[in-house]
PDB file of C-alpha atoms in Angstrom:
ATOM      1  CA  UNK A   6       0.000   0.000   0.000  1.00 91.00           C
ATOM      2  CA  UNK A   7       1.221   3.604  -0.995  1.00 94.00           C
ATOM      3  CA  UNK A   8      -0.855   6.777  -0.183  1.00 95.00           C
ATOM      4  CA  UNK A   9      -1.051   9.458  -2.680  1.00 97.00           C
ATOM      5  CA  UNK A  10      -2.015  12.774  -0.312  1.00 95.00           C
ATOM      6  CA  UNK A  11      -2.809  16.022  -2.602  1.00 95.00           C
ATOM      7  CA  UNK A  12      -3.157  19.366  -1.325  1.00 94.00           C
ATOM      8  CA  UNK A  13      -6.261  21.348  -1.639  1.00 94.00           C
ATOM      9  CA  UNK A  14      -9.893  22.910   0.023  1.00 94.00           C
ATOM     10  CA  UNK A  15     -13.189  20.888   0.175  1.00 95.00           C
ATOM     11  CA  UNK A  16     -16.050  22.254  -1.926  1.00 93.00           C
ATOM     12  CA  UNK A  17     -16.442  23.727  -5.221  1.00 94.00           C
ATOM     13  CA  UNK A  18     -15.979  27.288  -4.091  1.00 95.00           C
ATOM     14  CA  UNK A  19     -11.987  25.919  -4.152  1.00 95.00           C
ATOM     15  CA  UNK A  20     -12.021  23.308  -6.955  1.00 96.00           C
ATOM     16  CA  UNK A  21     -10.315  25.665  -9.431  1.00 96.00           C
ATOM     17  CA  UNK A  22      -8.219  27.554  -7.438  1.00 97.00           C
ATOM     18  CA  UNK A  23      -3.971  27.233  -7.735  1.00 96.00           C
ATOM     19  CA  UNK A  24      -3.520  26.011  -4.319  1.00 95.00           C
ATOM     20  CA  UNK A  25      -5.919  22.766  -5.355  1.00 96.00           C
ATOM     21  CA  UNK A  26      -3.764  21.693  -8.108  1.00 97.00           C
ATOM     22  CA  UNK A  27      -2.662  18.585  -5.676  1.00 96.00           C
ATOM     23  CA  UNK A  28      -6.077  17.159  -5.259  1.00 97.00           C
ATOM     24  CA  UNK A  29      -6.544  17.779  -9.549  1.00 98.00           C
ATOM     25  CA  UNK A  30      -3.454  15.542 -10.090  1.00 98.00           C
ATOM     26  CA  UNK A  31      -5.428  12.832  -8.046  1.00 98.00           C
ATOM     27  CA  UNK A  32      -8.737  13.460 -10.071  1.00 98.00           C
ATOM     28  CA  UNK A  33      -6.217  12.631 -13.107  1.00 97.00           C
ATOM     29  CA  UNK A  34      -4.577  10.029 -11.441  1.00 97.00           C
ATOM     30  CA  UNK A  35      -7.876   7.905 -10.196  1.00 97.00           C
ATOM     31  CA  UNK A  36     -10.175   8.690 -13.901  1.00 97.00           C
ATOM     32  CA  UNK A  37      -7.001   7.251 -16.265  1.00 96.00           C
ATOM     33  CA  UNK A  38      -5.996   4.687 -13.978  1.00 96.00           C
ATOM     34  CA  UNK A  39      -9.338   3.334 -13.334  1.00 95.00           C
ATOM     35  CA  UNK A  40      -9.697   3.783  -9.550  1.00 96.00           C
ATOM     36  CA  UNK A  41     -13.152   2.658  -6.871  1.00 91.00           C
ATOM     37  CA  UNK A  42     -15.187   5.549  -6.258  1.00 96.00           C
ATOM     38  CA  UNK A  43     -14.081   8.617  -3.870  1.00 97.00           C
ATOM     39  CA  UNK A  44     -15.657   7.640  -0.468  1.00 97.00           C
ATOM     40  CA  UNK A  45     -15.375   9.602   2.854  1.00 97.00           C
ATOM     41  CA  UNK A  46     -12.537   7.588   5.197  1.00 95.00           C
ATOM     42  CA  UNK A  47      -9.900   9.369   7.174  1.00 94.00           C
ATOM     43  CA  UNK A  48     -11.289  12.974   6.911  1.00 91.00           C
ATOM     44  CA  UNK A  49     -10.833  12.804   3.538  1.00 94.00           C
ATOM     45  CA  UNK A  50     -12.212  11.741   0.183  1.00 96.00           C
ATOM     46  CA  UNK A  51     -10.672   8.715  -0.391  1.00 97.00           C
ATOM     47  CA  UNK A  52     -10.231   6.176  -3.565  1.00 97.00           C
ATOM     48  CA  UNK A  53      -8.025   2.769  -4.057  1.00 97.00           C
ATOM     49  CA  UNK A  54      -6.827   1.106  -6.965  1.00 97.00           C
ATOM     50  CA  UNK A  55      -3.557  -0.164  -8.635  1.00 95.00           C
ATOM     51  CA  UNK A  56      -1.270   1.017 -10.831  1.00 95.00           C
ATOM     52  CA  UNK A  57       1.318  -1.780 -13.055  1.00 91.00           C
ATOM     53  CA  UNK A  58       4.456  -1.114 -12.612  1.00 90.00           C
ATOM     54  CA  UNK A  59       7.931  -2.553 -13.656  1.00 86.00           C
ATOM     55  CA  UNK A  60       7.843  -4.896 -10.789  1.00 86.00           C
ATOM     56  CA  UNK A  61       3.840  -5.470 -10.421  1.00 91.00           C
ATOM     57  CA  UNK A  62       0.727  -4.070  -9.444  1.00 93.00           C
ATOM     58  CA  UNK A  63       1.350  -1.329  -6.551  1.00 94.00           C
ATOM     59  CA  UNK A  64      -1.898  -0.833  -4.639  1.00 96.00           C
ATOM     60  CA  UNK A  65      -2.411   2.686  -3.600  1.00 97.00           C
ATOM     61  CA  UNK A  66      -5.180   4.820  -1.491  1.00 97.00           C
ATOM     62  CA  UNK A  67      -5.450   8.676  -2.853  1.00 98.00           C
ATOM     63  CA  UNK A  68      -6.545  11.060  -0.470  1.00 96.00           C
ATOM     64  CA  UNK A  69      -7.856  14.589  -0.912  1.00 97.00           C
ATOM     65  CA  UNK A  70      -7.999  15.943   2.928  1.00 94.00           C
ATOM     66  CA  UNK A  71     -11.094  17.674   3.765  1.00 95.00           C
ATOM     67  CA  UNK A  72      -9.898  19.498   6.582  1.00 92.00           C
ATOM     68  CA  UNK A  73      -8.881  22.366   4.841  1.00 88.00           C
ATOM     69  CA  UNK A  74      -5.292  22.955   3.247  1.00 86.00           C
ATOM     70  CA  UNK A  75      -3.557  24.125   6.665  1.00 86.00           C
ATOM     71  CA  UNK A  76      -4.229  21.249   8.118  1.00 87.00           C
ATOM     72  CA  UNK A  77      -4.235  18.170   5.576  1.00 87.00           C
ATOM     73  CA  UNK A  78      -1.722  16.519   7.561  1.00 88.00           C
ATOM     74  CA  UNK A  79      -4.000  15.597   9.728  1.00 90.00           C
ATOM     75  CA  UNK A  80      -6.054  13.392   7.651  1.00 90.00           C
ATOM     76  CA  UNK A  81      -2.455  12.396   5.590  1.00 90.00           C
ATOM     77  CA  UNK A  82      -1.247  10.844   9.403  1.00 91.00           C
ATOM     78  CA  UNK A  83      -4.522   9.104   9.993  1.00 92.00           C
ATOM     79  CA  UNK A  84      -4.360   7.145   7.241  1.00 93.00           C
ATOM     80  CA  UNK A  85      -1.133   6.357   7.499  1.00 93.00           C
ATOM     81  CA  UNK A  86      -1.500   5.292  10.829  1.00 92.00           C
ATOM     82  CA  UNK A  87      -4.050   3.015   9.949  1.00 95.00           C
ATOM     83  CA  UNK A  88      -2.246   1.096   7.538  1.00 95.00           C
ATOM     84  CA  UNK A  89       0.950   1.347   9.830  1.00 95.00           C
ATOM     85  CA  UNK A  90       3.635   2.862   7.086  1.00 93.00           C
ATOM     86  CA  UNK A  91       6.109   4.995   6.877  1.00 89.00           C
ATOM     87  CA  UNK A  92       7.511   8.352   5.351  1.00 86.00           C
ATOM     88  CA  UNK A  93       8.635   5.952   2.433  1.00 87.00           C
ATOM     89  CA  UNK A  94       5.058   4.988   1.826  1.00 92.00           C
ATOM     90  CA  UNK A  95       3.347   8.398   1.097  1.00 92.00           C
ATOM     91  CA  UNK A  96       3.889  10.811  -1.093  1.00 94.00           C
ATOM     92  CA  UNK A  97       2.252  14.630  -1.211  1.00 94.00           C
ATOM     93  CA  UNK A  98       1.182  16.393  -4.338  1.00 96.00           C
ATOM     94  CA  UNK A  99       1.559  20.179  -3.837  1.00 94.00           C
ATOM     95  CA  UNK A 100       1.284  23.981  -5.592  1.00 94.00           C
ATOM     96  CA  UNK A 101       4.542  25.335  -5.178  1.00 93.00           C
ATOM     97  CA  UNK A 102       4.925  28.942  -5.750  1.00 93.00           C
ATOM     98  CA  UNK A 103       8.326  29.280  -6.219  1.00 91.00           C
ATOM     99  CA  UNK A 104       8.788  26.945  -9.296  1.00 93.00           C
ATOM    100  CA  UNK A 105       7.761  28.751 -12.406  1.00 94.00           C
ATOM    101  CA  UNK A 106       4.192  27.674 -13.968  1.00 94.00           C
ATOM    102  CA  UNK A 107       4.693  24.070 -15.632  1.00 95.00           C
ATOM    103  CA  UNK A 108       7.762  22.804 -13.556  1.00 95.00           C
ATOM    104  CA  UNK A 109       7.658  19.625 -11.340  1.00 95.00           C
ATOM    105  CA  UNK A 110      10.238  18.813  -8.837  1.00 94.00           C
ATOM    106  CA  UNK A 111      10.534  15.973  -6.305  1.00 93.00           C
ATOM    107  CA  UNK A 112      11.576  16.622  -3.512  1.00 86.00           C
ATOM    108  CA  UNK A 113      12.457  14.576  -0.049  1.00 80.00           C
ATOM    109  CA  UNK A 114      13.068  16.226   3.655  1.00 69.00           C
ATOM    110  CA  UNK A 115      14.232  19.789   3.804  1.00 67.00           C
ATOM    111  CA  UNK A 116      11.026  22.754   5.224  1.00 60.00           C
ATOM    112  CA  UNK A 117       8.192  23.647   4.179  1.00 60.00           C
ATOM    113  CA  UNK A 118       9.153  27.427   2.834  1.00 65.00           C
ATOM    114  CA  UNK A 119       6.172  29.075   4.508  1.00 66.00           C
ATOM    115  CA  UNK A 120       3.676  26.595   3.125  1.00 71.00           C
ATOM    116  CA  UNK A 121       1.438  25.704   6.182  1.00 74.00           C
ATOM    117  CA  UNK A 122      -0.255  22.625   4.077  1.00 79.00           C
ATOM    118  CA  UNK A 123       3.397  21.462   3.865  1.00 80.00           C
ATOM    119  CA  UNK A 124       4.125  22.138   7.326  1.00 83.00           C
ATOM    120  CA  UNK A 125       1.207  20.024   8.867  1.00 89.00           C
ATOM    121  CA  UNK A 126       2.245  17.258   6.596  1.00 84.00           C
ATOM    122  CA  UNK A 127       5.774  17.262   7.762  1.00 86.00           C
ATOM    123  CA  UNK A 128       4.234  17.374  11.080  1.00 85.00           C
ATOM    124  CA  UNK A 129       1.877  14.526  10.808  1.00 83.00           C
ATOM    125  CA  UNK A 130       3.755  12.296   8.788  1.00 86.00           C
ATOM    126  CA  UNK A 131       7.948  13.148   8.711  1.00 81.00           C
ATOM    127  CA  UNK A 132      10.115  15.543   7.035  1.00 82.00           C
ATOM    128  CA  UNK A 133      11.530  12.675   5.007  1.00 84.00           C
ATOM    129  CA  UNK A 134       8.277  12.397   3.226  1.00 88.00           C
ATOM    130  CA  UNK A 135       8.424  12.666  -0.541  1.00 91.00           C
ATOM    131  CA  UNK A 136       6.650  15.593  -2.192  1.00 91.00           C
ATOM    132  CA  UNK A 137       5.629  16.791  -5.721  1.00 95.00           C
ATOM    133  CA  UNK A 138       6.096  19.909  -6.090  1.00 94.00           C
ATOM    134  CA  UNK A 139       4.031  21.785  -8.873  1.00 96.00           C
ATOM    135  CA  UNK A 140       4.980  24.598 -10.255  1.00 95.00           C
ATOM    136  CA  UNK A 141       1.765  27.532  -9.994  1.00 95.00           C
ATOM    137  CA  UNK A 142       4.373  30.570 -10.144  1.00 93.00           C
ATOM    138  CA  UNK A 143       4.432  33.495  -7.850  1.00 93.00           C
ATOM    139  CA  UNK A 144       2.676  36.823  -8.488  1.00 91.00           C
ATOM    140  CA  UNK A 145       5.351  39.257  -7.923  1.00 88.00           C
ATOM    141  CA  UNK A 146       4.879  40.348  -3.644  1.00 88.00           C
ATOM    142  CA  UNK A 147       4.209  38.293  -1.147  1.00 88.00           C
ATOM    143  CA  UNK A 148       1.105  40.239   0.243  1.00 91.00           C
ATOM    144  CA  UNK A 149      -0.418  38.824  -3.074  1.00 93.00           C
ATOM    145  CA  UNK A 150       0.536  35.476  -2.747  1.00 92.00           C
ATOM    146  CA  UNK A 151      -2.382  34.333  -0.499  1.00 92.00           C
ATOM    147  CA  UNK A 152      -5.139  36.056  -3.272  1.00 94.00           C
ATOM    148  CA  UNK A 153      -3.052  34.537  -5.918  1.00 95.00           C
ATOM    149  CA  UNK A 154      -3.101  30.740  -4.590  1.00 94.00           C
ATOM    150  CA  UNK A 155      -7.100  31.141  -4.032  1.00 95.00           C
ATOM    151  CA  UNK A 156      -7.731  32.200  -7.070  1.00 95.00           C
ATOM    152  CA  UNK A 157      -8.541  29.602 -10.072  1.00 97.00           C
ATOM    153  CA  UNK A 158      -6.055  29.249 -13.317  1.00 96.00           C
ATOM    154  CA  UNK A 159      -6.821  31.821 -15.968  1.00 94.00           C
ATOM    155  CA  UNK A 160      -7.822  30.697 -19.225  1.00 95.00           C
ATOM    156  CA  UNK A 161      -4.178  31.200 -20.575  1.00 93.00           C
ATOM    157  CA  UNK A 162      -2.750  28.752 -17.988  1.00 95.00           C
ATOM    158  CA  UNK A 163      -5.406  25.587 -18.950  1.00 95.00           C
ATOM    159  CA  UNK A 164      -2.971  24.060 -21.399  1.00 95.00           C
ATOM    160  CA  UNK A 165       0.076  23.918 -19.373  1.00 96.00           C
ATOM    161  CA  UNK A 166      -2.038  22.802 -16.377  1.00 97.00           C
ATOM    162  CA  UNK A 167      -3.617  20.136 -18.564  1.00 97.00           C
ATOM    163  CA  UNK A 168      -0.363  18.984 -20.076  1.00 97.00           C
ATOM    164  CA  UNK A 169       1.234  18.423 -16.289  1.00 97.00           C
ATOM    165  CA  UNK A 170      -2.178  16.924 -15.168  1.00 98.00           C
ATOM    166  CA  UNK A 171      -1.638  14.123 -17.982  1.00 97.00           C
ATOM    167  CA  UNK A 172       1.979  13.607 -17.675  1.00 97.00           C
ATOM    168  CA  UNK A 173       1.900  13.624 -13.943  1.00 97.00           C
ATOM    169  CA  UNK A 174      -0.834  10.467 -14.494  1.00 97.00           C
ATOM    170  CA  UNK A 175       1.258   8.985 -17.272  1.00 96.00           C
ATOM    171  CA  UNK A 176       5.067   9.250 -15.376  1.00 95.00           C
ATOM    172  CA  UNK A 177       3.222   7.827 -12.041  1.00 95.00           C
ATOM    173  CA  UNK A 178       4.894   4.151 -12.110  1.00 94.00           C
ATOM    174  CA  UNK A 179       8.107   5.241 -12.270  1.00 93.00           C
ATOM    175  CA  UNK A 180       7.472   7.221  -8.957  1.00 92.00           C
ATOM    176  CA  UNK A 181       7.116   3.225  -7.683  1.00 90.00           C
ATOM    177  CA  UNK A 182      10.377   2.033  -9.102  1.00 84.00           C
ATOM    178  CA  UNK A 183      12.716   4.163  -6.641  1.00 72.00           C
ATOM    179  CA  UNK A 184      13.803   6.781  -8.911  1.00 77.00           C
ATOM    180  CA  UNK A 185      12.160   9.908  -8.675  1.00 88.00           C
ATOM    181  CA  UNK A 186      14.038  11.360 -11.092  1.00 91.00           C
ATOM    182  CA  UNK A 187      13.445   9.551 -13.512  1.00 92.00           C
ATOM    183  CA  UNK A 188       9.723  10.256 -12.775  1.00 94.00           C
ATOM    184  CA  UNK A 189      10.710  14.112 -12.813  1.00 94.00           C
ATOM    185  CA  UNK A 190      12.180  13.637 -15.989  1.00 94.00           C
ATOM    186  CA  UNK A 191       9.367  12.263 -17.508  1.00 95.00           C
ATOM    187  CA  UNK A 192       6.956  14.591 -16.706  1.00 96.00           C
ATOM    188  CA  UNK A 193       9.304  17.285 -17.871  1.00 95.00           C
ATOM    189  CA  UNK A 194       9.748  15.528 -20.905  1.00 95.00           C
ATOM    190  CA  UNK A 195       6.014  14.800 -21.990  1.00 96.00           C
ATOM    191  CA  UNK A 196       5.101  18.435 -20.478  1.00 94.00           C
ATOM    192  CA  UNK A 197       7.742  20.367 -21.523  1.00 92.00           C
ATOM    193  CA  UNK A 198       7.895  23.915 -19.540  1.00 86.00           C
ATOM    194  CA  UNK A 199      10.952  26.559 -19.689  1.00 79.00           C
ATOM    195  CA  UNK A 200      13.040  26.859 -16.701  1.00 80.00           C
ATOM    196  CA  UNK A 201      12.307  30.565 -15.541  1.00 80.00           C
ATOM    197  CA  UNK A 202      11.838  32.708 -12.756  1.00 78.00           C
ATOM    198  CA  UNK A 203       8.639  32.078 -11.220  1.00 78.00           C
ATOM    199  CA  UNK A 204       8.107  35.721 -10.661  1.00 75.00           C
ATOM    200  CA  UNK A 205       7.896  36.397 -14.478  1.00 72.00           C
ATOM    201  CA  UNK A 206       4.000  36.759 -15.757  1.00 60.00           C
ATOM    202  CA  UNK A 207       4.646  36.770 -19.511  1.00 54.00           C
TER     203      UNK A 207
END
């Protein structure tokens, strides 16, 4: 068993906003890889199913935390709990501000660089847990960033957004074969997005 945690906020008032890009890689994740219906377990909406790998079937649980983004480690540590693993068993899919729009990097211990969904996780799970980081860019000041992160994609972002949705989806076995970057590189490579300062807008 592997959990799959994303980051987000319940309800539909959220569903399109930056800072839910974690639980729209699961939605991507659970309709291409055929997953059980999203059911309410561990404060969160939960679904299982398997994805082949090189090695075999992997059976994972993805989890969208309904407790609100500050505090999805909560729910993240329950379940984990309850199937009694580790830091090596879960990984966390979040909107990371400081990666321009596009770019995906794994990443494994280190802080949580003012992100309080990030923080909780680290709390409730371990800092050694592995995250995704996706890139949402930054908007320039950070008394905008919390208006920025609550606000949904603009038209102009949807084919980026779509294009790391589907690669995310399409790379996720190799996260399962202990080499994340080899997953890394294949999102970058079927998703291609330039390396730039996040800050930049055009």
């Amino acid at each position: 068993m592997h959990i799959l945690a994303g980051q987000g906020n319940p309800g539909a008032k959220y569903a399109g906003n930056r800072h839910n890009i974690g639980f729209m890689v699961l939605d991507r994740i659970a309709a291409d890889h055929g997953f059980g219906p999203w059911k309410s377990r561990f404060q969160s909406e939960a679904a299982e199913g398997t994805v082949q790998t090189a090695s075999g079937p992997i059976k994972l649980l993805l989890l969208k935390p309904q407790t609100f983004y500050n505090e999805s480690g909560r729910a993240a540590g329950e379940a984990a709990r309850f199937y009694k693993l580790g830091p090596e068993d879960v990984t966390v899919f979040h909107d990371e501000i400081d990666l321009a729009p596009g770019r995906v990097r794994v990443k494994r211990g280190g802080g949580h660089s003012g992100n309080n969904g990030v923080r909780s996780m680290l709390a409730h799970l371990s800092p050694d847990v592995r995250r995704i980081r996706l890139g949402v860019g930054h908007p320039g000041d950070k008394s905008l960033v919390m208006p920025y992160v609550l606000n949904d994609f603009a038209k102009a972002e949807k084919d980026w957004l779509e294009a790391t949705l589907d690669a995310c989806s399409r790379a996720l076995p190799l996260l399962f074969e202990d080499n994340d970057e080899r997953f890394q590189s294949e999102v970058m490579r079927l998703a291609p997005a330039p390396k730039r300062d996040p800050k930049q807008t055009d």
